[in-house]
Structures are given as C-alpha cells and as structure tokens.
Amino acid sequence: MLLTANFHLEEFTRTATGLPNVPNRAERAALQALAVHVLQPLRDSIGKPVYITSGFRSAAVNRAVGGVADSQHRSGQAADIQVEGMSSMALARRIVALQLPFDQLIEEFGEWVHVSHAPQPRRQQLTAVRRAGSTRYLHGVR
C-alpha cells in the first residue's frame, strides 16, 4: 500500500522478529499522517531516500524489541529513520530547521533519529545518550 509518493506501508511494518506486525485502520491512518506531514517533506527537501529502521510495532513486536508500553511506534505515530551519508545529528537538525510538524524528535546514540507525528504536535526535542549503562534523555538536539 502506497502512503505517499516515496513511502510504502511495508517499510513501516518490517520486523526481524518473525512476529505478526499488521496495523489496524487507525494505525495505518497514523502511519500515513507521519509519512505525509513529516517523512515525505523531509525526503523532498534532502533529495535522498529516508530509510525506516523501525516503524509500526504490534504489541508482540514491541515487547520483543524491548519498547516501552506507551511507545508511539505502537500507535503508528513514530518511526526510527536514517539517511545514507548523513549523520543522525545532521538529520535531526534538518528536521528541526524545516519546521516539520513533528511531535517528538529524538537523536538516538549518534545512530538514528526517532520522529513522531501527532494531531497536536509538541515539537519535543531530545538527545538520547548512554551513561553508566543506562539511557539518559537530554533536552534539545545536541
């Protein structure tokens, strides 16, 4: 199912867990909103493919990957993304500079960007770092 000119539903539902990962109608609508309002404009701006490393997660998939129970991945509102040849920090800064209507933006460990979309976007910006064996979230994109 094509969500936008460059994003297919299958990109958001891939999982290496082998578990069922099929979004319902509301979850598909949320994925399409994320693609339409955030990911497609981002791709159009940078002129390069945006790779989804983690998108929608069924309850079973979310448990298997250690996601938090209230993750926006569960509702179809979030994706973890990368762009070849672009650091995760540069990608996060580009999303902010474009003033895209994201709900939450997290540059995670210098490896990928978590971005979400919600009807009432908070535009929350965080940087995830590992310190003393645990994850800490710093305010802002650093």
PDB file of C-alpha atoms in Angstrom:
ATOM      1  CA  MET A   1       0.000   0.000   0.000  1.00  0.00           C
ATOM      2  CA  LEU A   2       1.436   3.345  -1.082  1.00  0.00           C
ATOM      3  CA  LEU A   3       1.216   6.000   1.664  1.00  0.00           C
ATOM      4  CA  THR A   4       2.964   8.830  -0.238  1.00  0.00           C
ATOM      5  CA  ALA A   5       4.990   9.140  -3.428  1.00  0.00           C
ATOM      6  CA  ASN A   6       8.019   7.535  -1.748  1.00  0.00           C
ATOM      7  CA  PHE A   7       6.745   5.595   1.263  1.00  0.00           C
ATOM      8  CA  HIS A   8       5.042   2.207   1.312  1.00  0.00           C
ATOM      9  CA  LEU A   9       3.231   0.662   4.273  1.00  0.00           C
ATOM     10  CA  GLU A  10       5.584  -2.328   4.071  1.00  0.00           C
ATOM     11  CA  GLU A  11       8.533  -0.105   5.035  1.00  0.00           C
ATOM     12  CA  PHE A  12       6.817   0.676   8.333  1.00  0.00           C
ATOM     13  CA  THR A  13       5.861  -2.912   9.199  1.00  0.00           C
ATOM     14  CA  ARG A  14       9.106  -4.822   8.507  1.00  0.00           C
ATOM     15  CA  THR A  15      10.379  -6.746  11.505  1.00  0.00           C
ATOM     16  CA  ALA A  16      13.154  -9.250  12.071  1.00  0.00           C
ATOM     17  CA  THR A  17      11.240 -10.787  14.994  1.00  0.00           C
ATOM     18  CA  GLY A  18       9.128 -13.088  12.835  1.00  0.00           C
ATOM     19  CA  LEU A  19       6.056 -11.951  14.784  1.00  0.00           C
ATOM     20  CA  PRO A  20       2.846 -10.631  13.199  1.00  0.00           C
ATOM     21  CA  ASN A  21       3.048  -6.877  12.683  1.00  0.00           C
ATOM     22  CA  VAL A  22      -0.161  -5.731  10.973  1.00  0.00           C
ATOM     23  CA  PRO A  23      -1.574  -2.283  11.783  1.00  0.00           C
ATOM     24  CA  ASN A  24      -5.319  -1.742  12.039  1.00  0.00           C
ATOM     25  CA  ARG A  25      -7.156   1.050  10.182  1.00  0.00           C
ATOM     26  CA  ALA A  26      -6.411   3.758  12.795  1.00  0.00           C
ATOM     27  CA  GLU A  27      -2.740   2.739  12.987  1.00  0.00           C
ATOM     28  CA  ARG A  28      -2.462   2.839   9.164  1.00  0.00           C
ATOM     29  CA  ALA A  29      -4.014   6.323   9.180  1.00  0.00           C
ATOM     30  CA  ALA A  30      -1.425   7.455  11.757  1.00  0.00           C
ATOM     31  CA  LEU A  31       1.394   5.994   9.637  1.00  0.00           C
ATOM     32  CA  GLN A  32       0.073   7.824   6.599  1.00  0.00           C
ATOM     33  CA  ALA A  33      -0.104  11.102   8.544  1.00  0.00           C
ATOM     34  CA  LEU A  34       3.523  10.625   9.646  1.00  0.00           C
ATOM     35  CA  ALA A  35       4.567   9.940   6.053  1.00  0.00           C
ATOM     36  CA  VAL A  36       2.546  12.820   4.565  1.00  0.00           C
ATOM     37  CA  HIS A  37       3.371  15.523   7.105  1.00  0.00           C
ATOM     38  CA  VAL A  38       6.928  14.669   8.166  1.00  0.00           C
ATOM     39  CA  LEU A  39       8.745  11.993   6.164  1.00  0.00           C
ATOM     40  CA  GLN A  40       7.775  12.905   2.593  1.00  0.00           C
ATOM     41  CA  PRO A  41       8.550  16.625   3.076  1.00  0.00           C
ATOM     42  CA  LEU A  42      11.886  15.609   4.630  1.00  0.00           C
ATOM     43  CA  ARG A  43      12.711  13.338   1.702  1.00  0.00           C
ATOM     44  CA  ASP A  44      11.683  16.014  -0.787  1.00  0.00           C
ATOM     45  CA  SER A  45      13.957  18.524   0.960  1.00  0.00           C
ATOM     46  CA  ILE A  46      17.080  16.364   1.109  1.00  0.00           C
ATOM     47  CA  GLY A  47      16.530  14.637  -2.229  1.00  0.00           C
ATOM     48  CA  LYS A  48      17.631  11.256  -0.886  1.00  0.00           C
ATOM     49  CA  PRO A  49      15.822   8.172   0.417  1.00  0.00           C
ATOM     50  CA  VAL A  50      14.809   8.149   4.078  1.00  0.00           C
ATOM     51  CA  TYR A  51      15.229   4.638   5.486  1.00  0.00           C
ATOM     52  CA  ILE A  52      12.835   3.413   8.152  1.00  0.00           C
ATOM     53  CA  THR A  53      14.677   1.130  10.567  1.00  0.00           C
ATOM     54  CA  SER A  54      11.693   0.720  12.895  1.00  0.00           C
ATOM     55  CA  GLY A  55       8.144   1.846  12.254  1.00  0.00           C
ATOM     56  CA  PHE A  56       4.880   0.371  13.450  1.00  0.00           C
ATOM     57  CA  ARG A  57       5.165  -2.236  16.219  1.00  0.00           C
ATOM     58  CA  SER A  58       2.433  -4.647  17.222  1.00  0.00           C
ATOM     59  CA  ALA A  59       2.245  -5.359  20.953  1.00  0.00           C
ATOM     60  CA  ALA A  60       4.214  -8.588  20.459  1.00  0.00           C
ATOM     61  CA  VAL A  61       6.902  -6.921  18.338  1.00  0.00           C
ATOM     62  CA  ASN A  62       7.182  -4.030  20.786  1.00  0.00           C
ATOM     63  CA  ARG A  63       7.717  -6.456  23.692  1.00  0.00           C
ATOM     64  CA  ALA A  64      10.252  -8.467  21.687  1.00  0.00           C
ATOM     65  CA  VAL A  65      12.372  -5.404  20.909  1.00  0.00           C
ATOM     66  CA  GLY A  66      12.154  -4.017  24.442  1.00  0.00           C
ATOM     67  CA  GLY A  67       9.980  -1.000  23.562  1.00  0.00           C
ATOM     68  CA  VAL A  68       8.102   0.879  26.253  1.00  0.00           C
ATOM     69  CA  ALA A  69       4.413   0.024  26.521  1.00  0.00           C
ATOM     70  CA  ASP A  70       3.214   3.508  25.539  1.00  0.00           C
ATOM     71  CA  SER A  71       5.621   3.892  22.597  1.00  0.00           C
ATOM     72  CA  GLN A  72       4.290   5.939  19.706  1.00  0.00           C
ATOM     73  CA  HIS A  73       5.529   3.092  17.489  1.00  0.00           C
ATOM     74  CA  ARG A  74       2.573   1.080  18.863  1.00  0.00           C
ATOM     75  CA  SER A  75       0.001   3.562  17.538  1.00  0.00           C
ATOM     76  CA  GLY A  76       1.705   4.098  14.180  1.00  0.00           C
ATOM     77  CA  GLN A  77       2.783   7.628  15.057  1.00  0.00           C
ATOM     78  CA  ALA A  78       6.566   7.059  15.088  1.00  0.00           C
ATOM     79  CA  ALA A  79       9.460   5.814  13.011  1.00  0.00           C
ATOM     80  CA  ASP A  80      13.186   5.489  13.542  1.00  0.00           C
ATOM     81  CA  ILE A  81      14.969   6.764  10.451  1.00  0.00           C
ATOM     82  CA  GLN A  82      18.361   7.130   8.791  1.00  0.00           C
ATOM     83  CA  VAL A  83      19.623   8.766   5.610  1.00  0.00           C
ATOM     84  CA  GLU A  84      22.719   7.383   3.904  1.00  0.00           C
ATOM     85  CA  GLY A  85      25.642   9.787   4.067  1.00  0.00           C
ATOM     86  CA  MET A  86      24.002  11.926   6.751  1.00  0.00           C
ATOM     87  CA  SER A  87      24.757  11.744  10.458  1.00  0.00           C
ATOM     88  CA  SER A  88      21.827  11.282  12.774  1.00  0.00           C
ATOM     89  CA  MET A  89      22.570  14.673  14.331  1.00  0.00           C
ATOM     90  CA  ALA A  90      22.561  16.389  10.921  1.00  0.00           C
ATOM     91  CA  LEU A  91      19.289  14.615  10.116  1.00  0.00           C
ATOM     92  CA  ALA A  92      17.694  15.720  13.390  1.00  0.00           C
ATOM     93  CA  ARG A  93      18.837  19.296  12.854  1.00  0.00           C
ATOM     94  CA  ARG A  94      17.427  19.262   9.305  1.00  0.00           C
ATOM     95  CA  ILE A  95      14.018  18.149  10.588  1.00  0.00           C
ATOM     96  CA  VAL A  96      14.024  20.991  13.122  1.00  0.00           C
ATOM     97  CA  ALA A  97      15.223  23.554  10.554  1.00  0.00           C
ATOM     98  CA  LEU A  98      12.452  22.537   8.138  1.00  0.00           C
ATOM     99  CA  GLN A  99       9.922  23.272  10.885  1.00  0.00           C
ATOM    100  CA  LEU A 100       8.147  19.993  10.172  1.00  0.00           C
ATOM    101  CA  PRO A 101       5.153  19.287  12.441  1.00  0.00           C
ATOM    102  CA  PHE A 102       6.795  16.553  14.500  1.00  0.00           C
ATOM    103  CA  ASP A 103       5.509  15.594  17.914  1.00  0.00           C
ATOM    104  CA  GLN A 104       8.739  14.149  19.246  1.00  0.00           C
ATOM    105  CA  LEU A 105      12.230  14.135  17.768  1.00  0.00           C
ATOM    106  CA  ILE A 106      14.982  12.128  19.454  1.00  0.00           C
ATOM    107  CA  GLU A 107      18.538  11.874  18.129  1.00  0.00           C
ATOM    108  CA  GLU A 108      19.449   8.452  19.487  1.00  0.00           C
ATOM    109  CA  PHE A 109      23.013   7.484  20.357  1.00  0.00           C
ATOM    110  CA  GLY A 110      24.500   9.012  17.208  1.00  0.00           C
ATOM    111  CA  GLU A 111      22.883   6.198  15.201  1.00  0.00           C
ATOM    112  CA  TRP A 112      19.311   7.093  14.163  1.00  0.00           C
ATOM    113  CA  VAL A 113      16.507   9.597  14.639  1.00  0.00           C
ATOM    114  CA  HIS A 114      13.166   8.774  16.239  1.00  0.00           C
ATOM    115  CA  VAL A 115      10.479  11.076  14.852  1.00  0.00           C
ATOM    116  CA  SER A 116       6.757  11.066  15.528  1.00  0.00           C
ATOM    117  CA  HIS A 117       3.660  12.925  14.429  1.00  0.00           C
ATOM    118  CA  ALA A 118       0.509  13.552  16.452  1.00  0.00           C
ATOM    119  CA  PRO A 119      -2.589  15.689  15.907  1.00  0.00           C
ATOM    120  CA  GLN A 120      -1.333  18.225  18.490  1.00  0.00           C
ATOM    121  CA  PRO A 121       2.461  18.252  17.884  1.00  0.00           C
ATOM    122  CA  ARG A 122       4.551  19.111  20.964  1.00  0.00           C
ATOM    123  CA  ARG A 123       7.758  19.615  18.934  1.00  0.00           C
ATOM    124  CA  GLN A 124       9.702  17.994  21.766  1.00  0.00           C
ATOM    125  CA  GLN A 125      13.423  17.661  21.006  1.00  0.00           C
ATOM    126  CA  LEU A 126      15.667  15.238  22.880  1.00  0.00           C
ATOM    127  CA  THR A 127      19.061  13.581  22.563  1.00  0.00           C
ATOM    128  CA  ALA A 128      19.447  10.028  23.895  1.00  0.00           C
ATOM    129  CA  VAL A 129      22.838   9.094  25.348  1.00  0.00           C
ATOM    130  CA  ARG A 130      24.177   6.099  27.227  1.00  0.00           C
ATOM    131  CA  ARG A 131      25.710   6.883  30.600  1.00  0.00           C
ATOM    132  CA  ALA A 132      26.813   4.356  33.212  1.00  0.00           C
ATOM    133  CA  GLY A 133      24.925   1.563  31.458  1.00  0.00           C
ATOM    134  CA  SER A 134      21.592   3.363  31.183  1.00  0.00           C
ATOM    135  CA  THR A 135      19.864   5.649  28.712  1.00  0.00           C
ATOM    136  CA  ARG A 136      19.514   9.328  29.547  1.00  0.00           C
ATOM    137  CA  TYR A 137      17.463  11.851  27.627  1.00  0.00           C
ATOM    138  CA  LEU A 138      18.886  15.345  27.343  1.00  0.00           C
ATOM    139  CA  HIS A 139      16.660  18.249  26.357  1.00  0.00           C
ATOM    140  CA  GLY A 140      17.317  19.595  22.876  1.00  0.00           C
ATOM    141  CA  VAL A 141      19.178  18.244  19.881  1.00  0.00           C
ATOM    142  CA  ARG A 142      22.834  18.414  20.913  1.00  0.00           C
TER     143      ARG A 142
END
